[in-house]
Coordinates of C-alpha atoms and ligand atoms in Angstrom, one line a residue:
M1 CA 44.2 52.3 116.4
R2 CA 47.5 53.3 114.8
E3 CA 50.0 50.8 113.6
D4 CA 53.8 51.4 114.2
T5 CA 55.4 51.7 111.1
G6 CA 58.7 50.5 112.6
I7 CA 60.7 53.3 110.9
G8 CA 63.5 54.7 112.9
T9 CA 62.0 54.1 116.3
G10 CA 63.8 53.0 119.4
T11 CA 67.1 54.4 120.7
G12 CA 69.3 53.1 117.8
T13 CA 70.6 55.3 115.0
S14 CA 69.7 52.9 112.3
T15 CA 68.7 54.7 109.2
S16 CA 68.1 51.8 106.9
D17 CA 64.2 52.3 106.8
M18 CA 62.9 55.2 105.1
A19 CA 59.5 57.0 105.7
D20 CA 57.9 58.6 102.7
V21 CA 56.8 61.7 104.7
V22 CA 57.6 62.9 108.2
I23 CA 55.6 65.8 109.5
V24 CA 57.0 67.8 112.4
G25 CA 54.3 69.3 114.5
G26 CA 50.9 68.1 115.7
G27 CA 49.1 71.4 115.6
P28 CA 46.0 71.8 113.4
N29 CA 47.9 72.1 110.2
G30 CA 50.3 69.2 110.5
L31 CA 47.3 67.1 111.6
L32 CA 45.1 68.0 108.7
L33 CA 48.0 67.3 106.3
A34 CA 48.5 64.0 107.8
G35 CA 44.8 63.1 107.3
E36 CA 45.0 64.3 103.7
L37 CA 48.1 62.2 102.9
G38 CA 46.2 59.2 104.5
L39 CA 43.2 59.6 102.2
A40 CA 45.7 59.6 99.2
G41 CA 47.2 56.3 100.4
V42 CA 50.4 57.7 102.0
R43 CA 51.1 57.0 105.8
P44 CA 53.2 59.8 107.3
V45 CA 55.0 59.8 110.6
L46 CA 54.1 62.7 112.7
L47 CA 56.6 64.0 115.4
E48 CA 55.0 66.2 118.1
R49 CA 57.2 67.3 121.0
L50 CA 54.4 67.7 123.5
G51 CA 53.4 64.6 125.3
G52 CA 49.7 65.5 125.2
R53 CA 47.5 67.9 123.3
S54 CA 48.2 71.6 124.2
A55 CA 45.7 73.3 126.6
A56 CA 46.8 76.8 125.5
A57 CA 43.8 78.9 124.4
K58 CA 44.3 79.9 120.8
A59 CA 41.7 80.2 118.0
N60 CA 38.1 80.3 118.9
G61 CA 36.9 79.3 115.5
L62 CA 37.4 79.3 111.7
V63 CA 36.7 82.1 109.4
G64 CA 36.5 82.2 105.7
R65 CA 36.6 79.7 102.8
V66 CA 38.3 77.0 105.0
V67 CA 34.8 76.4 106.4
E68 CA 33.5 75.3 103.0
A69 CA 36.7 73.6 102.2
L70 CA 36.4 71.4 105.4
D71 CA 32.7 70.8 104.4
L72 CA 34.0 69.2 101.3
R73 CA 35.6 66.6 103.5
G74 CA 32.6 66.1 105.8
L75 CA 34.5 67.8 108.7
Y76 CA 32.1 70.8 109.0
G77 CA 29.5 68.5 110.3
E78 CA 31.8 66.8 112.8
L79 CA 33.1 70.2 114.1
A80 CA 29.8 72.0 114.0
G81 CA 27.6 69.1 115.4
R82 CA 25.3 69.7 112.6
G83 CA 25.2 69.0 108.9
G84 CA 26.4 71.5 106.1
P85 CA 26.3 73.4 104.0
P86 CA 27.6 76.2 106.1
A87 CA 25.7 79.6 105.8
P88 CA 27.6 82.8 105.6
L89 CA 27.5 85.6 108.2
P90 CA 25.5 88.6 107.2
Y91 CA 28.0 90.9 108.8
Y92 CA 31.7 91.0 109.8
Q93 CA 34.3 93.7 110.6
F94 CA 37.5 95.1 109.3
S95 CA 39.6 96.5 112.0
G96 CA 36.5 96.8 114.1
I97 CA 34.7 98.8 111.3
A98 CA 31.3 97.0 110.8
L99 CA 30.8 95.4 107.3
E100 CA 27.3 94.7 106.2
L101 CA 27.5 91.5 103.9
G102 CA 24.0 90.4 103.7
T103 CA 23.2 92.4 100.5
L104 CA 26.3 91.2 98.7
P105 CA 25.6 89.1 95.6
E106 CA 28.2 86.7 96.8
N107 CA 29.0 86.4 100.6
P108 CA 32.1 84.3 101.3
M109 CA 32.2 85.0 105.0
H110 CA 31.5 81.6 106.5
T111 CA 32.4 81.1 110.2
L112 CA 32.5 78.1 112.5
P113 CA 32.9 78.9 116.3
V114 CA 34.8 75.9 117.5
P115 CA 37.7 76.2 119.9
Q116 CA 41.1 75.1 118.4
A117 CA 41.6 72.4 120.9
R118 CA 38.4 70.7 119.6
I119 CA 39.6 71.1 116.0
E120 CA 42.9 69.5 116.9
E121 CA 41.1 66.6 118.6
V122 CA 39.0 66.0 115.5
L123 CA 41.9 66.2 113.2
E124 CA 44.2 64.1 115.4
A125 CA 41.6 61.1 115.5
R126 CA 41.1 61.4 111.7
A127 CA 44.9 61.4 111.0
E128 CA 45.3 58.3 113.3
R129 CA 42.2 56.6 111.6
L130 CA 43.7 57.2 108.2
G131 CA 47.1 55.6 109.2
T132 CA 49.4 58.3 110.6
E133 CA 51.8 57.2 113.2
I134 CA 51.7 59.9 115.7
R135 CA 54.8 60.0 118.0
R136 CA 53.9 62.3 121.1
G137 CA 56.9 63.6 123.1
H138 CA 59.2 63.1 120.1
E139 CA 61.1 66.4 119.2
L140 CA 63.1 67.1 116.0
V141 CA 66.3 68.5 117.1
A142 CA 68.3 68.5 113.8
L143 CA 68.1 67.7 110.2
A144 CA 70.3 67.2 107.2
Q145 CA 69.5 66.5 103.5
D146 CA 71.1 64.8 100.7
A147 CA 69.8 64.1 97.1
D148 CA 67.7 61.2 98.1
A149 CA 66.3 61.9 101.5
V150 CA 66.2 64.0 104.9
T151 CA 67.8 62.6 107.9
V152 CA 66.2 63.9 111.1
E153 CA 67.5 63.6 114.6
V154 CA 64.8 63.0 117.1
R155 CA 64.7 63.3 120.9
D156 CA 62.3 60.7 122.4
P157 CA 60.4 61.2 125.8
D158 CA 63.2 59.6 127.6
G159 CA 65.7 62.2 126.3
R160 CA 67.5 59.6 124.0
T161 CA 68.0 60.6 120.4
Y162 CA 67.4 58.5 117.2
A163 CA 67.7 59.2 113.5
L164 CA 64.9 58.9 110.9
R165 CA 65.3 58.9 107.2
T166 CA 62.5 60.3 105.1
R167 CA 61.9 61.2 101.5
W168 CA 60.0 64.4 102.3
L169 CA 60.0 66.4 105.5
V170 CA 57.2 68.9 106.4
G171 CA 57.8 71.5 109.0
A172 CA 54.4 72.3 110.6
D173 CA 56.1 73.2 113.8
G174 CA 54.6 76.7 114.3
G175 CA 56.0 80.2 114.1
H176 CA 59.3 79.4 115.9
S177 CA 59.8 76.5 113.5
S178 CA 63.0 74.5 114.0
V179 CA 62.6 72.9 110.6
R180 CA 62.6 76.2 108.9
K181 CA 65.7 77.4 110.8
A182 CA 67.6 74.1 110.2
A183 CA 66.7 74.2 106.5
G184 CA 68.2 77.7 106.4
I185 CA 65.0 79.3 105.2
A186 CA 64.9 83.1 106.0
F187 CA 61.8 84.6 107.7
P188 CA 61.8 88.2 106.6
G189 CA 59.2 90.7 108.0
D190 CA 58.7 92.9 111.0
T191 CA 57.9 92.8 114.7
D192 CA 55.8 95.7 116.1
D193 CA 57.4 95.9 119.6
S194 CA 55.1 98.9 120.6
F195 CA 52.0 96.5 120.7
S196 CA 50.9 94.6 123.8
S197 CA 47.8 92.6 124.5
C198 CA 46.2 91.1 127.7
A199 CA 43.6 88.4 127.4
A200 CA 41.7 86.1 129.8
H201 CA 38.7 84.1 130.4
V202 CA 36.5 85.9 132.9
V203 CA 33.1 86.0 134.3
L204 CA 31.2 89.4 133.8
P205 CA 28.3 90.7 135.9
D206 CA 25.0 90.0 134.3
S207 CA 23.9 93.5 135.4
L208 CA 26.2 95.1 132.8
L209 CA 25.2 92.9 129.9
A210 CA 22.2 93.6 127.8
P211 CA 19.9 90.9 127.5
G212 CA 19.7 89.4 123.8
T213 CA 22.5 91.5 122.3
G214 CA 25.0 90.8 125.0
E215 CA 26.3 94.4 124.7
L216 CA 28.3 95.7 127.6
R217 CA 27.0 98.8 129.2
L218 CA 29.5 100.9 131.3
P219 CA 27.7 104.1 132.6
D220 CA 30.8 105.2 134.6
S221 CA 33.2 104.9 131.7
P222 CA 34.2 108.5 130.5
V223 CA 35.3 107.0 127.0
A224 CA 32.9 104.1 126.3
R225 CA 29.9 106.4 125.7
G226 CA 27.7 103.9 123.9
P227 CA 27.3 100.1 124.6
L228 CA 30.2 98.1 123.6
R229 CA 29.6 95.2 121.1
P230 CA 30.6 91.7 121.7
Y231 CA 32.8 89.9 119.1
A232 CA 34.0 93.5 118.0
H233 CA 37.1 95.4 118.2
N234 CA 35.9 98.2 120.2
R235 CA 38.4 101.1 119.6
L236 CA 38.6 103.6 122.4
P237 CA 41.1 106.5 122.8
A238 CA 43.7 104.5 124.8
G239 CA 43.4 101.1 123.2
V240 CA 41.0 98.3 122.0
F241 CA 38.7 96.2 124.1
T242 CA 37.1 93.0 122.9
F243 CA 34.8 90.6 124.7
A244 CA 32.9 87.5 123.6
E245 CA 31.0 84.7 125.4
M246 CA 32.9 81.5 124.5
P247 CA 31.2 79.2 123.9
P248 CA 27.9 81.1 123.6
G249 CA 25.7 80.4 126.7
S250 CA 28.5 79.3 128.9
G251 CA 28.7 82.4 131.1
V252 CA 32.3 82.7 130.4
H253 CA 33.7 85.6 128.4
V254 CA 37.1 86.0 126.5
V255 CA 38.1 89.5 127.3
A256 CA 41.3 91.1 125.5
T257 CA 42.8 94.5 125.4
F258 CA 45.2 95.8 122.7
E259 CA 47.5 98.6 123.9
W260 CA 50.4 100.4 122.2
D261 CA 53.6 102.0 123.7
R262 CA 53.2 100.3 127.1
P263 CA 56.4 99.3 128.9
P264 CA 57.0 95.5 128.2
G265 CA 55.8 93.0 130.7
A266 CA 58.4 91.2 132.8
P267 CA 60.1 88.8 130.4
G268 CA 58.9 85.3 131.0
G269 CA 57.1 86.4 134.2
P270 CA 53.6 85.2 135.1
M271 CA 50.6 87.2 133.9
S272 CA 48.3 88.2 136.8
F273 CA 44.6 89.0 137.0
D274 CA 45.5 92.3 138.6
A275 CA 47.5 93.3 135.5
L276 CA 44.6 92.3 133.3
R277 CA 42.3 94.5 135.4
A278 CA 44.8 97.4 135.2
S279 CA 45.0 97.1 131.4
V280 CA 41.1 97.0 131.1
R281 CA 41.0 100.1 133.3
R282 CA 43.4 102.0 131.2
V283 CA 41.5 101.2 127.9
L284 CA 37.9 101.6 129.3
G285 CA 38.6 104.4 131.6
T286 CA 36.9 102.7 134.5
D287 CA 36.9 99.5 136.5
L288 CA 35.3 96.5 135.0
P289 CA 34.1 94.1 137.7
M290 CA 35.2 90.7 136.5
S291 CA 36.4 87.5 138.1
P292 CA 38.1 84.3 137.1
P293 CA 35.7 81.6 136.2
E294 CA 35.1 78.8 138.9
G295 CA 36.3 75.3 138.5
P296 CA 39.5 73.7 137.9
G297 CA 40.2 75.3 134.6
P298 CA 42.6 75.8 132.8
H299 CA 41.5 79.4 132.7
P300 CA 43.7 81.1 130.2
L301 CA 45.4 84.4 131.3
R302 CA 47.9 85.8 128.9
R303 CA 50.0 88.7 128.0
T304 CA 51.6 89.1 124.5
D305 CA 54.2 91.7 123.9
G306 CA 54.8 92.6 120.1
V307 CA 53.3 91.3 117.0
N308 CA 55.1 89.6 114.2
S309 CA 54.4 89.8 110.6
R310 CA 56.7 87.5 108.7
Q311 CA 56.6 85.1 105.7
A312 CA 59.2 82.4 104.9
Q313 CA 61.4 83.4 101.9
T314 CA 60.5 80.1 100.3
Y315 CA 58.1 77.2 101.3
R316 CA 60.5 74.5 100.0
A317 CA 64.2 73.9 100.3
G318 CA 65.0 70.6 98.5
R319 CA 63.0 67.9 100.3
V320 CA 61.9 70.2 103.1
L321 CA 58.6 72.0 103.0
L322 CA 57.0 74.5 105.4
L323 CA 53.3 74.5 106.3
G324 CA 51.1 76.8 108.4
D325 CA 52.7 79.2 110.9
A326 CA 56.0 77.7 110.2
A327 CA 55.6 79.5 106.8
H328 CA 53.9 82.7 107.9
V329 CA 52.9 84.6 111.1
H330 CA 50.7 87.7 111.6
S331 CA 48.4 89.4 113.9
A332 CA 45.3 87.2 114.9
V333 CA 43.1 90.1 114.2
G334 CA 40.0 88.8 112.4
G335 CA 41.1 85.2 112.7
P336 CA 42.8 84.5 109.5
G337 CA 45.4 82.0 110.8
L338 CA 43.6 78.7 110.4
N339 CA 41.8 79.9 107.3
L340 CA 45.2 80.2 105.7
G341 CA 47.1 77.3 107.3
L342 CA 44.5 74.6 106.8
Q343 CA 44.0 75.6 103.2
D344 CA 47.8 75.3 102.8
A345 CA 47.5 71.7 104.1
L346 CA 44.6 70.9 101.7
N347 CA 46.6 72.4 98.9
L348 CA 49.8 70.6 99.8
G349 CA 48.3 67.2 100.7
W350 CA 47.3 65.9 97.3
K351 CA 50.3 67.3 95.5
L352 CA 52.7 65.7 98.0
A353 CA 50.9 62.5 97.8
A354 CA 51.2 62.5 94.0
Q355 CA 54.9 63.1 94.3
V356 CA 55.4 60.2 96.8
R357 CA 53.2 57.9 94.5
G358 CA 55.3 58.7 91.6
W359 CA 52.7 60.3 89.3
A360 CA 53.1 64.1 90.0
P361 CA 54.0 66.0 86.9
P362 CA 57.1 68.2 86.9
G363 CA 56.3 71.5 88.8
L364 CA 53.2 70.1 90.6
L365 CA 54.8 70.1 94.1
D366 CA 56.2 73.6 93.5
S367 CA 52.9 74.8 92.6
Y368 CA 52.1 74.6 96.3
E369 CA 54.3 77.6 97.1
A370 CA 53.3 79.4 93.9
E371 CA 49.7 79.2 94.8
R372 CA 49.8 79.7 98.6
A373 CA 52.5 82.3 99.2
P374 CA 50.5 85.0 97.5
V375 CA 47.5 84.2 99.7
S376 CA 49.8 84.6 102.8
R377 CA 51.0 87.9 101.5
R378 CA 47.5 89.2 101.3
V379 CA 46.9 88.1 104.8
L380 CA 50.0 89.9 106.1
M381 CA 48.7 93.0 104.2
H382 CA 45.2 93.1 105.6
T383 CA 46.3 92.1 109.2
R384 CA 49.0 94.9 109.2
A385 CA 46.4 97.3 107.9
Q386 CA 43.8 96.3 110.4
M387 CA 46.3 96.8 113.3
A388 CA 47.5 100.2 111.9
L389 CA 43.9 101.3 111.9
M390 CA 43.3 100.4 115.5
R391 CA 46.1 102.4 117.0
P392 CA 45.1 105.6 119.0
G393 CA 45.3 109.0 117.4
E394 CA 43.0 111.5 115.8
G395 CA 44.5 111.0 112.4
I396 CA 43.7 107.3 112.5
S397 CA 40.1 108.2 113.8
A398 CA 39.7 110.3 110.8
T399 CA 41.0 107.7 108.5
R400 CA 38.5 105.2 109.9
E401 CA 35.7 107.6 109.7
L402 CA 36.5 108.0 106.0
L403 CA 36.8 104.3 105.4
A404 CA 33.4 103.7 107.0
E405 CA 31.9 106.3 104.7
L406 CA 33.3 104.5 101.7
L407 CA 32.0 101.2 102.8
D408 CA 28.6 102.3 103.5
G409 CA 25.3 101.5 101.8
D410 CA 24.9 100.9 98.1
P411 CA 27.8 103.0 96.9
G412 CA 30.0 101.0 99.3
R413 CA 28.9 97.6 98.1
A414 CA 31.7 96.9 95.8
A415 CA 34.3 97.8 98.5
R416 CA 32.5 95.6 101.0
A417 CA 32.7 92.8 98.6
H418 CA 36.4 93.3 98.1
L419 CA 37.1 93.4 101.8
A420 CA 34.9 90.3 102.4
A421 CA 36.8 88.3 99.8
L422 CA 40.1 89.5 101.2
L423 CA 39.2 88.6 104.8
A424 CA 37.7 85.2 103.7
G425 CA 40.5 84.3 101.5
S426 CA 38.2 83.8 98.7
D427 CA 40.1 86.0 96.2
V428 CA 42.7 83.4 95.4
G429 CA 43.9 83.4 91.8
Y430 CA 44.3 79.8 91.1
G431 CA 41.0 78.5 89.9
R432 CA 37.2 78.5 90.1
W433 CA 35.8 77.2 93.5
Y434 CA 33.7 74.0 93.2
P435 CA 31.1 75.0 95.9
R436 CA 30.3 78.0 93.7
V437 CA 29.9 76.1 90.4
R438 CA 28.1 73.3 92.1
A439 CA 24.7 74.9 91.4
L440 CA 25.6 74.7 87.7
I441 CA 25.5 70.9 87.9
G442 CA 22.3 69.0 88.1
E443 CA 22.5 65.3 88.1
G444 CA 25.9 63.9 89.3
R445 CA 26.6 66.2 92.2
A446 CA 26.5 63.3 94.6
G447 CA 29.2 61.5 92.8
I448 CA 31.5 64.6 92.8
D449 CA 30.9 65.2 96.5
A450 CA 31.7 61.6 97.3
A451 CA 35.1 61.8 95.5
L452 CA 35.9 65.1 97.2
R453 CA 35.0 63.7 100.6
S454 CA 37.8 61.3 100.2
A455 CA 40.2 63.8 98.6
R456 CA 40.1 62.2 95.1
P457 CA 40.4 64.5 92.1
V458 CA 37.3 64.0 89.9
L459 CA 36.9 64.3 86.1
V460 CA 33.4 65.6 85.6
R461 CA 31.9 65.0 82.2
L462 CA 29.0 67.1 81.4
S463 CA 27.9 65.0 78.3
D464 CA 28.5 61.5 77.0
D465 CA 30.6 63.0 74.1
A466 CA 33.1 64.8 76.5
P467 CA 36.5 63.4 76.7
A468 CA 37.3 60.6 79.1
I469 CA 40.7 59.4 80.6
A470 CA 41.2 55.6 80.6
G471 CA 43.5 53.8 83.0
W472 CA 43.7 56.4 85.7
G473 CA 41.1 54.8 87.9
D474 CA 43.8 54.7 90.7
R475 CA 44.2 58.3 90.8
L476 CA 41.1 60.0 89.3
A477 CA 37.4 59.5 89.9
T478 CA 35.2 60.1 86.8
V479 CA 31.6 61.2 87.1
T480 CA 29.3 61.8 84.1
A481 CA 26.9 64.7 85.2
R482 CA 24.3 66.9 83.6
P483 CA 24.1 70.7 83.7
A484 CA 21.5 72.1 86.0
V485 CA 18.4 73.7 84.4
P486 CA 19.4 77.3 84.2
S487 CA 16.6 78.6 86.4
A488 CA 17.6 76.2 89.2
A489 CA 21.3 77.2 89.0
H490 CA 20.4 80.9 89.2
S491 CA 18.1 80.5 92.2
E492 CA 21.1 79.4 94.3
S493 CA 22.8 82.4 95.7
G494 CA 26.5 83.1 95.1
A495 CA 26.6 80.7 92.1
D496 CA 29.5 81.3 89.7
A497 CA 27.5 82.2 86.5
A498 CA 30.3 81.6 83.9
P499 CA 29.4 78.5 81.8
L500 CA 31.2 75.3 82.5
P501 CA 33.3 73.5 79.8
P502 CA 32.0 70.0 78.6
A503 CA 34.6 68.3 80.9
F504 CA 36.7 69.6 83.8
V505 CA 38.7 68.3 86.7
V506 CA 37.9 69.3 90.3
R507 CA 41.1 69.0 92.3
P508 CA 40.9 67.4 95.8
D509 CA 41.2 70.8 97.4
G510 CA 38.0 72.0 95.6
Y511 CA 39.4 74.2 92.9
L512 CA 38.7 73.5 89.2
A513 CA 42.0 72.6 87.5
Ligands
FAD1 C1 46.2 83.7 121.4 C2 46.1 83.2 119.9 C3 44.7 83.3 119.4 C4 44.6 83.0 118.1 N1 43.3 83.2 117.5 C5 43.1 82.7 116.3 C6 41.8 82.8 115.7 O1 40.8 83.3 116.3 N2 41.6 82.3 114.4 C7 42.6 81.7 113.7 O2 42.4 81.2 112.7 N3 43.8 81.6 114.3 C8 44.1 82.1 115.4 N4 45.4 82.0 116.0 C9 46.4 81.4 115.2 C10 46.4 79.8 115.2 O3 46.3 79.4 116.5 C11 47.6 79.4 114.6 O4 47.5 79.9 113.2 C12 47.7 77.9 114.5 O5 47.9 77.3 115.8 C13 48.9 77.4 113.6 O6 48.9 76.0 113.5 P1 50.1 75.2 113.1 O7 49.7 73.8 113.1 O8 50.8 75.8 111.9 O9 51.2 75.4 114.3 P2 51.1 75.2 115.9 O10 49.6 75.3 116.3 O11 51.9 76.3 116.6 O12 51.5 73.8 116.1 C14 53.0 73.5 116.0 C15 53.2 72.2 116.8 O13 54.6 71.8 116.5 C16 55.1 71.4 117.8 N5 56.5 71.5 117.6 C17 57.3 72.6 117.6 N6 58.6 72.4 117.4 C18 58.7 71.0 117.3 C19 59.8 70.1 117.2 N7 61.1 70.5 117.0 N8 59.5 68.8 117.1 C20 58.4 68.3 117.3 N9 57.2 69.1 117.5 C21 57.4 70.4 117.4 C22 54.5 72.3 118.9 O14 54.5 71.6 120.0 C23 53.1 72.3 118.3 O15 52.2 71.4 118.7 C24 45.6 82.4 117.3 C25 46.8 82.2 117.9 C26 47.0 82.6 119.2 C27 48.4 82.4 119.8

């Protein structure tokens, strides 16, 4: 049960009480940050304008390093319904071009197929358990900051406003972020208005689906000459068609089309099943028999016009920080959004907590942007590239053919490894990744794992002579460990082979300091 902090509640405008951190936005990123702060002993107030959890269908799962990162906190097991460690997928795709990954020396492509609504449910319960006061139906409407604090104006569920003072404000309020706008942070980038997408949950006839593989066979289609692959971006002359059974075994498929240069849909108008059918017909060149799922729903049916690729000019303005979609938006192709945003939260959480608790060295908080903004720039780069490579046109078909040749077989292994690291977000430049050096540690792993589970930085001493730090027991765990026998270390695939120093610190987000 949450406890009310008594900070700035009610209808008055008293600002005498001060919160340490207010998070605006109870999406996945704001909720994960709230839990991270809680683990570090900071109890934030979280404002969420929706009265209940959103029913909108968004991500269908997690892709990339975030899966291992959540495993460090014990969240993989909770979300997957089974214990870790997660195993990587032996294949993935770049703009619909198949990538064979099983033969790579290190395969970073971990995935976890869980709907975003379930992720939010787990993260919300965790945040509350760890002391976050979640105020649902409370919307930030304005903010002002001075040298000591930020004052936010909040509209409560009854439409009355109150003021709230906080030392730090985090805008995790999505791509249209009010916090970003009110803080005067620019959001440069571009919008591709030529793009449109229709998506829905549907039931497809079993007769068209190949048993076992789930491939879709369309004998009447003049353009889909072979079977269409599930979970793939099937590029056809007039657009892209994707379909996937979600969740597997449910009999319900998520179907989506990508088209370019279509007239925009009626602004704000409802999307219809007939419009979906028409879009599918244009892309596949034939009718696809499909029907809405039975039952009360909700059964998502959506049209999206335009795709944004934008990144905040800065992630921090004074005492205001941006997180997740508030800091960056891009195409959802390949599912990089949560990989990026949730790792932003894991990066920011311990740094902001150290700042609040008064032991952050100068520059620690600003290292959040220094480390994470380059990762976002790479996501914008690869999602733009993937979208460009999916557009119709003979020149693009030829470019794809050439790319597929370069990625093929043994000669293409280095290029596949490069793309896999890019897509998984494992090519970050700020430190070695603990799950990869774990194999180099023999005795002592359990102590390190336990510290990371509760987001504590941990000093690992690989010999009794290694330096120790006295008097920091409140902020740092210490584990005396032993190196693994070399043969055991090398038998674990993907191990980072570089030798470890006699002592090192593993940061709460899983990187070696
Ligand atoms: C159709 C679709 C499919 C997607 N598929 C994938 C995928 O497969 N994989 C993937 O990784 N990502 C996917 N994404 C992206 C992913 O959903 C987002 O990256 C993610 O939701 C961002 O989380 P967030 O917490 O930053 O913001 P949001 O989820 O947008 O949450 C922001 C929250 O802030 C609240 N809020 C806004 N303004 C205020 C205010 N003024 N006061 C109080 N509260 C406020 C909102 O109500 C909302 O709850 C998809 C997105 C969409 C739309």
